[in-house]
mmCIF file of N, CA and C in Angstrom:
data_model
loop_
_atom_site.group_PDB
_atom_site.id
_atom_site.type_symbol
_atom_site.label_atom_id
_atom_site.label_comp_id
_atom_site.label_asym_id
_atom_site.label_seq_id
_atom_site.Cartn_x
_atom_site.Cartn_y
_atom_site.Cartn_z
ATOM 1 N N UNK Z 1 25.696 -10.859 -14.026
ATOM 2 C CA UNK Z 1 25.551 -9.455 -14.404
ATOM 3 C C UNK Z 1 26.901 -8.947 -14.886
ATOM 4 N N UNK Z 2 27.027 -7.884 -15.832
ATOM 5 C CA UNK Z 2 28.153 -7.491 -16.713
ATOM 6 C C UNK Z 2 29.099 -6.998 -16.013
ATOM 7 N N UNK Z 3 29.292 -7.104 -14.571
ATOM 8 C CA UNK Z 3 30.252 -6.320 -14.136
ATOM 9 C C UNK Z 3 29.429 -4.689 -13.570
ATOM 10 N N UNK Z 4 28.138 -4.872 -13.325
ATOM 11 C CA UNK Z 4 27.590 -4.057 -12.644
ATOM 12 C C UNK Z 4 27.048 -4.377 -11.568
ATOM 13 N N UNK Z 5 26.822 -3.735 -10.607
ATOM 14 C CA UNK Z 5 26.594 -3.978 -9.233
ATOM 15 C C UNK Z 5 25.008 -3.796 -9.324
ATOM 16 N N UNK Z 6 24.055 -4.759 -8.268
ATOM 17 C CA UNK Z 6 22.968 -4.892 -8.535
ATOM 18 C C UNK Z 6 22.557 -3.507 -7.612
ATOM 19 N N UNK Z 7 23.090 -3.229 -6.910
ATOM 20 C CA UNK Z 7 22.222 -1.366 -6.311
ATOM 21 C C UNK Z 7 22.359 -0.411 -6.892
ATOM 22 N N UNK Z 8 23.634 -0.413 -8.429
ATOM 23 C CA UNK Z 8 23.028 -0.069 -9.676
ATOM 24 C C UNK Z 8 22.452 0.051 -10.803
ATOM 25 N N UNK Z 9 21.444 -1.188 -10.690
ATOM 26 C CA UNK Z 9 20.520 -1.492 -11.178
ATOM 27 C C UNK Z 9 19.210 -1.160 -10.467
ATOM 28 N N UNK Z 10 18.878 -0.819 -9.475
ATOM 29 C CA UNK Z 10 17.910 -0.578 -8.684
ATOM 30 C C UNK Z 10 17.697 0.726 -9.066
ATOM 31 N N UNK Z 11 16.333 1.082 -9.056
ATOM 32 C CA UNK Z 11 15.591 2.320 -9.415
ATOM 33 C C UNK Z 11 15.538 2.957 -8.031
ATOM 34 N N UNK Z 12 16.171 4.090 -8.390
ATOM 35 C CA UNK Z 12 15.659 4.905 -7.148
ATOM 36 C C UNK Z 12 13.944 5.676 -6.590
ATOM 37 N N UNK Z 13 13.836 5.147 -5.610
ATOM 38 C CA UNK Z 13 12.518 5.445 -5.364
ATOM 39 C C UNK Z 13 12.027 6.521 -4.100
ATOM 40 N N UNK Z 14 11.381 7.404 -4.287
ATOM 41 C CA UNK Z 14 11.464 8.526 -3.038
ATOM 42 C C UNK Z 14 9.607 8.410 -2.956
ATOM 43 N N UNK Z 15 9.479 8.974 -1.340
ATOM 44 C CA UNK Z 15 8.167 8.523 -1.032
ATOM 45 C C UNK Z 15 7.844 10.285 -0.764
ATOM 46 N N UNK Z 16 6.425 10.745 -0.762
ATOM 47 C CA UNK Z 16 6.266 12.244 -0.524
ATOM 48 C C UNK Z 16 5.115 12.123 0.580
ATOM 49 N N UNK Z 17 5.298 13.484 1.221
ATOM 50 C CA UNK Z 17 4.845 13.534 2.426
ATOM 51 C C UNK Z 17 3.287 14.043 2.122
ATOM 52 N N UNK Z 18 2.528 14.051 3.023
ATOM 53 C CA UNK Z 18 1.248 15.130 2.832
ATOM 54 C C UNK Z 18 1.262 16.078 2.189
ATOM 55 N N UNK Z 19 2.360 16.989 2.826
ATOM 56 C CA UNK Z 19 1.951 18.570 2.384
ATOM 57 C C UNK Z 19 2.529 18.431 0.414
ATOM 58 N N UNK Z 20 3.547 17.512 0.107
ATOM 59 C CA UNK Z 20 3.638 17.369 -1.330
ATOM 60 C C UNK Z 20 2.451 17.548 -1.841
ATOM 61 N N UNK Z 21 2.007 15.934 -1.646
ATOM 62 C CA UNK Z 21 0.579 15.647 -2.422
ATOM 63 C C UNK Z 21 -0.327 16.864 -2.688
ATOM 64 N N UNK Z 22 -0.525 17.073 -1.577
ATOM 65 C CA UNK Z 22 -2.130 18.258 -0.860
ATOM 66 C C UNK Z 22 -1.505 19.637 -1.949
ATOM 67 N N UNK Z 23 -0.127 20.031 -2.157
ATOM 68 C CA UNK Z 23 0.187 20.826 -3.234
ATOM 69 C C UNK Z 23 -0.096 20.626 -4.348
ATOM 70 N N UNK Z 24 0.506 19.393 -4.581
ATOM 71 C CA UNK Z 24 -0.358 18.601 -6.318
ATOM 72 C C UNK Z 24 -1.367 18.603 -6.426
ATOM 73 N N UNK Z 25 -2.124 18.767 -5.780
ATOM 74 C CA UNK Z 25 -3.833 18.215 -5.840
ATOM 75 C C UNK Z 25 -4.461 20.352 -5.999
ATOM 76 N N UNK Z 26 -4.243 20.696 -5.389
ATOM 77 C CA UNK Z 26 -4.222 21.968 -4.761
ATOM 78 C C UNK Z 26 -3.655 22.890 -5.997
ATOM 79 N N UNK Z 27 -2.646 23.170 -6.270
ATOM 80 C CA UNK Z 27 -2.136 23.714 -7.459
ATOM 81 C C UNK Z 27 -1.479 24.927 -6.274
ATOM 82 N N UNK Z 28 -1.831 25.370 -5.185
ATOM 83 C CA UNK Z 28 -1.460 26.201 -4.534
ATOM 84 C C UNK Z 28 0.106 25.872 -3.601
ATOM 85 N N UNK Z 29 0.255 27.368 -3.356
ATOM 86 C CA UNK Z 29 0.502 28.378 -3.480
ATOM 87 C C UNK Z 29 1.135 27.970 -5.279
ATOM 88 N N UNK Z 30 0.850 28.953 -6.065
ATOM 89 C CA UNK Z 30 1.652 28.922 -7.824
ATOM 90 C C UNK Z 30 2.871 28.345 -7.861
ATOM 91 N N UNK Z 31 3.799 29.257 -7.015
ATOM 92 C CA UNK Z 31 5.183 28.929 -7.530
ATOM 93 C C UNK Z 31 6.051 28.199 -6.389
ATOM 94 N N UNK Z 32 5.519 27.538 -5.421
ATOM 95 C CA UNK Z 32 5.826 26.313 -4.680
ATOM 96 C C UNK Z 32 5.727 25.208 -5.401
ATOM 97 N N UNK Z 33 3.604 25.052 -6.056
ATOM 98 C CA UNK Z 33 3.498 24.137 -6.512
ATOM 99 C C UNK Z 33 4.265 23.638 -7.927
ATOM 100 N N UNK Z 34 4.960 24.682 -8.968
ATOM 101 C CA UNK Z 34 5.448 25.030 -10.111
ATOM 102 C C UNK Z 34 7.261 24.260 -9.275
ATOM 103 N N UNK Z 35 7.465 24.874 -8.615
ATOM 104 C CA UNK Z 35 8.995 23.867 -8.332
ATOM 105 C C UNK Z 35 8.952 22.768 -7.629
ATOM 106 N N UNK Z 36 7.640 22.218 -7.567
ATOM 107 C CA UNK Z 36 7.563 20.948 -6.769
ATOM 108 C C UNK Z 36 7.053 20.150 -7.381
ATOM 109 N N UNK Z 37 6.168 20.493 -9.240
ATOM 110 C CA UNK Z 37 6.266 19.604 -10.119
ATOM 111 C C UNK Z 37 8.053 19.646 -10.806
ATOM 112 N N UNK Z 38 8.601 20.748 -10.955
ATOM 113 C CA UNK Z 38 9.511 20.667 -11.657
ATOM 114 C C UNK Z 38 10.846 19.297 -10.741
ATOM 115 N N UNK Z 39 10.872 19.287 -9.430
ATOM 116 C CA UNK Z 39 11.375 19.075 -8.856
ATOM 117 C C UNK Z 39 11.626 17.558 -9.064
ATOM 118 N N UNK Z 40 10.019 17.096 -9.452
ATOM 119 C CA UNK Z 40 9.737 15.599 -9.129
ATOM 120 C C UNK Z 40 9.983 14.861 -10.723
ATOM 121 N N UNK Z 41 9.719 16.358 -11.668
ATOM 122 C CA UNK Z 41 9.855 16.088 -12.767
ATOM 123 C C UNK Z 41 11.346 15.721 -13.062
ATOM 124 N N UNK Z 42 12.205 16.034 -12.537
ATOM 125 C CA UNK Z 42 13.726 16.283 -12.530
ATOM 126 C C UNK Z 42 14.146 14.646 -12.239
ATOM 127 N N UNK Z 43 13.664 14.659 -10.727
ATOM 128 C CA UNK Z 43 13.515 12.806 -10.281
ATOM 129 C C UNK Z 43 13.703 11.893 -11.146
ATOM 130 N N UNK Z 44 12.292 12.180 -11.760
ATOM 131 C CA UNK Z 44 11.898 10.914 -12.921
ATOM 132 C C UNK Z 44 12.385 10.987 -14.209
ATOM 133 N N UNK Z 45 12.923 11.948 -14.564
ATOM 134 C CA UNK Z 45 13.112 12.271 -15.551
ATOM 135 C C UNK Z 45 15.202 12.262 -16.034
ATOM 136 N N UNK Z 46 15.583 13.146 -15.096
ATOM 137 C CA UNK Z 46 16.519 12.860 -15.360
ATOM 138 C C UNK Z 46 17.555 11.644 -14.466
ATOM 139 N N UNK Z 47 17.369 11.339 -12.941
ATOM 140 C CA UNK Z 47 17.454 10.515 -12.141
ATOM 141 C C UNK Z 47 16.576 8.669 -12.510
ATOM 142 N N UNK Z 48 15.606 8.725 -13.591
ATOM 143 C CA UNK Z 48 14.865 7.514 -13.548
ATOM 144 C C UNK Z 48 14.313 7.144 -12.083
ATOM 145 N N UNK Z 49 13.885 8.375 -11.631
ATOM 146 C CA UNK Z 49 13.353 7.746 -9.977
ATOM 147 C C UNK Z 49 12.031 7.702 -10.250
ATOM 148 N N UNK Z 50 11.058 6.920 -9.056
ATOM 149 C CA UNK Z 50 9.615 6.643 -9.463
ATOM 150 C C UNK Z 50 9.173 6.925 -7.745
ATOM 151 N N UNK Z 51 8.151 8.235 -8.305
ATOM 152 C CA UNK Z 51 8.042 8.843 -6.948
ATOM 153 C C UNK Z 51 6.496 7.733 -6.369
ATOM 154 N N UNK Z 52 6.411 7.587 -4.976
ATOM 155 C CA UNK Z 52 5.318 6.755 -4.461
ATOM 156 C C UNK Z 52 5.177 7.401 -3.153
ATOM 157 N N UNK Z 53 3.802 7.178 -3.109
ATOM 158 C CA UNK Z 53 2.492 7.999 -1.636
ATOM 159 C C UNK Z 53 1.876 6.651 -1.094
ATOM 160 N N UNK Z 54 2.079 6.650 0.229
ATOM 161 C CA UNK Z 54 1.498 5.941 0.824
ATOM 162 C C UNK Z 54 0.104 5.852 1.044
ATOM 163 N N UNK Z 55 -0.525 5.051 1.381
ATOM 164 C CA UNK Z 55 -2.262 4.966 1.982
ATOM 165 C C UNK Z 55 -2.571 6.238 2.838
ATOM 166 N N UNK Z 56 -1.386 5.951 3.973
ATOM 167 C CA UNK Z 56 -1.607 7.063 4.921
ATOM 168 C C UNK Z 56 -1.366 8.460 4.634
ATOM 169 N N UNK Z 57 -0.667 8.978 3.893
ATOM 170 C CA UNK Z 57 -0.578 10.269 3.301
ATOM 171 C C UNK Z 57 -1.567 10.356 2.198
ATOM 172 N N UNK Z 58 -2.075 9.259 1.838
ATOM 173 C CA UNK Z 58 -3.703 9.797 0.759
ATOM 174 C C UNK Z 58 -4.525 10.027 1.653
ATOM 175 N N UNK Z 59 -4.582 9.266 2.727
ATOM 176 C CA UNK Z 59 -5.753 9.349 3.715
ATOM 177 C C UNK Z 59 -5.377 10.888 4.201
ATOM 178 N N UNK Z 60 -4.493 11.423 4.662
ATOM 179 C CA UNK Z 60 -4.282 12.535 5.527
ATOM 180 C C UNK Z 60 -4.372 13.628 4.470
ATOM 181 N N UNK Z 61 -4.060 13.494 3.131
ATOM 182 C CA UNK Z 61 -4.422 14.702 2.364
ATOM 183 C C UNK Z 61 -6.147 14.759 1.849
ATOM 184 N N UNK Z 62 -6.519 13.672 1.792
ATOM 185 C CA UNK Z 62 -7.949 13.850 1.861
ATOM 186 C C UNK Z 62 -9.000 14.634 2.404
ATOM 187 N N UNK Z 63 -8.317 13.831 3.971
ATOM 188 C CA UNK Z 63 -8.862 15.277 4.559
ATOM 189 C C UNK Z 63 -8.589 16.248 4.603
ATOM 190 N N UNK Z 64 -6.656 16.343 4.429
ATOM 191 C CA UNK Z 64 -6.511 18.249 4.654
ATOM 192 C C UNK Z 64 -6.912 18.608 3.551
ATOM 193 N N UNK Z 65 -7.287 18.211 2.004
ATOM 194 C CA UNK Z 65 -7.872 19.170 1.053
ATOM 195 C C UNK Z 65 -9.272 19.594 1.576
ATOM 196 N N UNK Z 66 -10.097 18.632 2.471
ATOM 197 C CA UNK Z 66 -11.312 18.983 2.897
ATOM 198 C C UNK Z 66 -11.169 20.407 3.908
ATOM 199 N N UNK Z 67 -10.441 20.093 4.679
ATOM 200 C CA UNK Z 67 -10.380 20.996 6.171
ATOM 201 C C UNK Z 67 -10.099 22.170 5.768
ATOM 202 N N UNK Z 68 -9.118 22.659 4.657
ATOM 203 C CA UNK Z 68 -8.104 23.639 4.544
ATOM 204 C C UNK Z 68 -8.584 24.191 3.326
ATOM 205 N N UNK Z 69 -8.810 23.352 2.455
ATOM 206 C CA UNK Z 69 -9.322 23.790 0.981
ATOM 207 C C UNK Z 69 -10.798 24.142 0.915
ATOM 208 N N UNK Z 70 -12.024 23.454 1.436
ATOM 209 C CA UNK Z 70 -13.421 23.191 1.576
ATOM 210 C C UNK Z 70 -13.748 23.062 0.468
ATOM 211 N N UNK Z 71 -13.187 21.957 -0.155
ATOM 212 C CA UNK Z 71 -13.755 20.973 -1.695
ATOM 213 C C UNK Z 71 -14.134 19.828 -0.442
ATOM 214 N N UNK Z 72 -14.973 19.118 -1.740
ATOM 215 C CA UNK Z 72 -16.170 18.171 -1.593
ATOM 216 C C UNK Z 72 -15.069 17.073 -1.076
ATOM 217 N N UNK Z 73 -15.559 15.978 -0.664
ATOM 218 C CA UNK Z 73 -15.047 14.521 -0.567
ATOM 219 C C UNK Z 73 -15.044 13.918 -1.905
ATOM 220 N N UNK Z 74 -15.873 14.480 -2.764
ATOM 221 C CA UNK Z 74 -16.040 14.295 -4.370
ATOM 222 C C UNK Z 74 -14.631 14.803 -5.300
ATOM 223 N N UNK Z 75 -14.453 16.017 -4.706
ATOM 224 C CA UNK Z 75 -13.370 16.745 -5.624
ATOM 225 C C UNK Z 75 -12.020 16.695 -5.046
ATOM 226 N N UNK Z 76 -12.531 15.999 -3.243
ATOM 227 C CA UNK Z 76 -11.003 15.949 -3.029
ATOM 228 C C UNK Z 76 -10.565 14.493 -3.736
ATOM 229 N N UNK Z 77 -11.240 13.323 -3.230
ATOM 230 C CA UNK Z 77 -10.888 11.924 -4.380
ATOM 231 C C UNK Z 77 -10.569 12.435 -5.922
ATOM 232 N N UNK Z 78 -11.682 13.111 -6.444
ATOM 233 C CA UNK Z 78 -10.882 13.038 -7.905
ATOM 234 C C UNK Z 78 -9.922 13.706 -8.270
ATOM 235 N N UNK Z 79 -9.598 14.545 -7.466
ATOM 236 C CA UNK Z 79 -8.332 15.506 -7.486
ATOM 237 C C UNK Z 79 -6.966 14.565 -7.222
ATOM 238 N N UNK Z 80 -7.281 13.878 -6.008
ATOM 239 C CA UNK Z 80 -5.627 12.760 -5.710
ATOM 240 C C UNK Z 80 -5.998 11.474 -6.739
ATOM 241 N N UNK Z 81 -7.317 10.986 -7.775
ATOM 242 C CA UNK Z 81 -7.059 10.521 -8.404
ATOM 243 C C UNK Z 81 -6.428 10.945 -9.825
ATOM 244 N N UNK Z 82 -6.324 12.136 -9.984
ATOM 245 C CA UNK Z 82 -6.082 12.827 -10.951
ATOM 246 C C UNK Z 82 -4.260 12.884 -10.635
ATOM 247 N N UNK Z 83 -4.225 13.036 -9.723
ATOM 248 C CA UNK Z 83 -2.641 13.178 -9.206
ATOM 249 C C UNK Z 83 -1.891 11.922 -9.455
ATOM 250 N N UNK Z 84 -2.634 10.885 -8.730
ATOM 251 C CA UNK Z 84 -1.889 9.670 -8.839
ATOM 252 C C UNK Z 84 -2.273 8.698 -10.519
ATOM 253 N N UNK Z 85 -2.984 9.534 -11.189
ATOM 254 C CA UNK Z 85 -3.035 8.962 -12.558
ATOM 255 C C UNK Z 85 -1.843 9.961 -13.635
ATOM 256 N N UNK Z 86 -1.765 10.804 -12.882
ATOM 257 C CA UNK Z 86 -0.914 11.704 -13.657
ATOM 258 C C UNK Z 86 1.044 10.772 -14.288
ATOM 259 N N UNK Z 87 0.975 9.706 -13.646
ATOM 260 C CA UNK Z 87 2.131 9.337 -14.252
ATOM 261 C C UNK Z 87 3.162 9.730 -13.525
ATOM 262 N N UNK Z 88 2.940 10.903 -12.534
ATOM 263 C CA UNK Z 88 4.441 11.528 -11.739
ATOM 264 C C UNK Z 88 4.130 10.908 -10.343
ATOM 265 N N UNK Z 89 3.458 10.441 -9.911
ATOM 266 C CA UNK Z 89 3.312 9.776 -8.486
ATOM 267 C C UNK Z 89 2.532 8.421 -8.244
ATOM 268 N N UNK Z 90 2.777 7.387 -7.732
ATOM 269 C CA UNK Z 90 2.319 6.747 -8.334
ATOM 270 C C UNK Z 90 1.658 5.737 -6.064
ATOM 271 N N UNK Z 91 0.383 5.251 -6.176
ATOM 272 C CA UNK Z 91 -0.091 4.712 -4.815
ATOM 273 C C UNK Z 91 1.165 3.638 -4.581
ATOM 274 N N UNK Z 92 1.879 3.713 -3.255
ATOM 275 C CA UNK Z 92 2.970 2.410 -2.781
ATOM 276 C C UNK Z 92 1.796 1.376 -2.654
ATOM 277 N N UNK Z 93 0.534 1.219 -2.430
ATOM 278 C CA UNK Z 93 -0.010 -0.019 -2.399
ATOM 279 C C UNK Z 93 -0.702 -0.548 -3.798
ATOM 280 N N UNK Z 94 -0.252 0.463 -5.086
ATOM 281 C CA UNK Z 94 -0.789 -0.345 -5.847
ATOM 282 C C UNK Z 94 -1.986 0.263 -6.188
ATOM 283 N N UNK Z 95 -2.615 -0.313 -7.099
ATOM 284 C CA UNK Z 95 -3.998 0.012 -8.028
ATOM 285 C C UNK Z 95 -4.701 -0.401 -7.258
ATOM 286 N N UNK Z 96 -5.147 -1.063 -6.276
ATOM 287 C CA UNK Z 96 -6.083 -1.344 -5.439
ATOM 288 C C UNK Z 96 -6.595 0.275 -4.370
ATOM 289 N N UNK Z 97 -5.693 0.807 -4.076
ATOM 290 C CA UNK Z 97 -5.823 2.687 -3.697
ATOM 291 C C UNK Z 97 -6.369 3.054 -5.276
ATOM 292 N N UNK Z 98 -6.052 2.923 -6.397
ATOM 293 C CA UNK Z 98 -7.626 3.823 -6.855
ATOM 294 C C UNK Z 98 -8.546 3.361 -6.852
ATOM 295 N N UNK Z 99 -8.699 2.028 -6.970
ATOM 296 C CA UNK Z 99 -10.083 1.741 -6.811
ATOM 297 C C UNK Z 99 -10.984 1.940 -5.437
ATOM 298 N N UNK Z 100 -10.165 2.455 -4.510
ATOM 299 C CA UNK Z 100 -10.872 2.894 -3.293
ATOM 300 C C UNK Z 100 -11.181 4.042 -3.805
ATOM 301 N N UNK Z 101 -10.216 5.156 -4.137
ATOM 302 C CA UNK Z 101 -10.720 6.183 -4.806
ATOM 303 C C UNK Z 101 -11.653 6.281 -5.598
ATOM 304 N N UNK Z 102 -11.990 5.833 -6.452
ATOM 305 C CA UNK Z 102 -12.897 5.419 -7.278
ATOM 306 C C UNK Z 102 -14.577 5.083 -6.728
ATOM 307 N N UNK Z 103 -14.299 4.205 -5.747
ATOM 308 C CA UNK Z 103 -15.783 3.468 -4.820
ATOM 309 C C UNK Z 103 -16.414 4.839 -4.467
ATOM 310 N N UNK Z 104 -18.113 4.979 -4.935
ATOM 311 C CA UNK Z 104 -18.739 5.469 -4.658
ATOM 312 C C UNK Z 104 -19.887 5.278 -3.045
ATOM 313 N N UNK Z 105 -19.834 4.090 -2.870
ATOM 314 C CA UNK Z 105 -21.044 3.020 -1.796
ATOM 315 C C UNK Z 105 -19.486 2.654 -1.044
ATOM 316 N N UNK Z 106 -20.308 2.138 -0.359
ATOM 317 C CA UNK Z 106 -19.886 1.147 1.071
ATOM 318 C C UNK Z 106 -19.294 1.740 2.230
ATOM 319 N N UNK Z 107 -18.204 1.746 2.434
ATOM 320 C CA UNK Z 107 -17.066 2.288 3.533
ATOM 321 C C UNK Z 107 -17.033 3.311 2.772
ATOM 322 N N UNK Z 108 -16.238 4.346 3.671
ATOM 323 C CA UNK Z 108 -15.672 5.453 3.327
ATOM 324 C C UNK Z 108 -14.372 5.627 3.228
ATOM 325 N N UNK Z 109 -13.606 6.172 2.461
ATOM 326 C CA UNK Z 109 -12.618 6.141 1.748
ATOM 327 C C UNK Z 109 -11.577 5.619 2.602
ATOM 328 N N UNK Z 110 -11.194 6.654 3.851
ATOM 329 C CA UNK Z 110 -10.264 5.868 4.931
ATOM 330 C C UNK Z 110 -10.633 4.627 5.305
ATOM 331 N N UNK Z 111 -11.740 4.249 5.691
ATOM 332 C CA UNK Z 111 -11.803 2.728 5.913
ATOM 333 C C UNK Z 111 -11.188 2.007 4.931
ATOM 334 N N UNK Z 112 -11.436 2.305 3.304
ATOM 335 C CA UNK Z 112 -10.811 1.137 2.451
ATOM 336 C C UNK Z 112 -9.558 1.447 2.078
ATOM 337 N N UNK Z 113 -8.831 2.626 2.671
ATOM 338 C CA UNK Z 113 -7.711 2.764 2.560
ATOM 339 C C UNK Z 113 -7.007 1.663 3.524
ATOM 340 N N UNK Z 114 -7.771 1.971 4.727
ATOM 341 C CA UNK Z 114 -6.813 0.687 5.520
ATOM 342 C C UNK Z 114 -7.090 -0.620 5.422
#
């Protein structure tokens, strides 16, 4: 390598909690959710960071869009699939989390999350 150090070559990567997501998905409160795209936008944008959500924080915003919001199990999946297709957040396990999202039959979503 040219005389650069390989942990500056490494992409910085930041992981977001529930209440992030459940904002993205949510659009609520306006101007929380408005500096918490700008925020992440900033990340990736000017930092080259690549933001990632775990299983367990899809699973836990799932339900809090259900509990807190009272959208469907329908609109809460396509809502965090809409989030995590959006290009600004992306599943830590991979494309295999949307296609759970995605599954209509079998288990229910937390089951194929884990």
């Amino acid at each position: 390598m040219s005389g650069a150090s390989a942990t500056s070559l490494m992409t910085p990567r930041f992981g977001i909690d529930t209440s992030v997501l459940v904002r993205l998905v949510a659009g609520e409160p306006q101007a929380e959710f408005e500096r918490c795209v700008e925020t992440l936008r900033s990340l990736i944008e000017d930092d080259g960071a690549e933001i990632v959500v775990s299983t367990q924080v899809i699973g836990e915003a799932y339900v809090a869009l259900q509990h807190h919001y009272g959208v469907s199990k329908t609109e809460a999946r396509a809502g965090l699939l809409d989030v995590l297709r959006s290009g600004m957040v992306a599943p830590l396990n991979g494309r295999a989390v949307l296609g759970a999202l995605e599954a209509r039959e079998g288990a229910g979503l937390l089951d194929r999350l884990i």
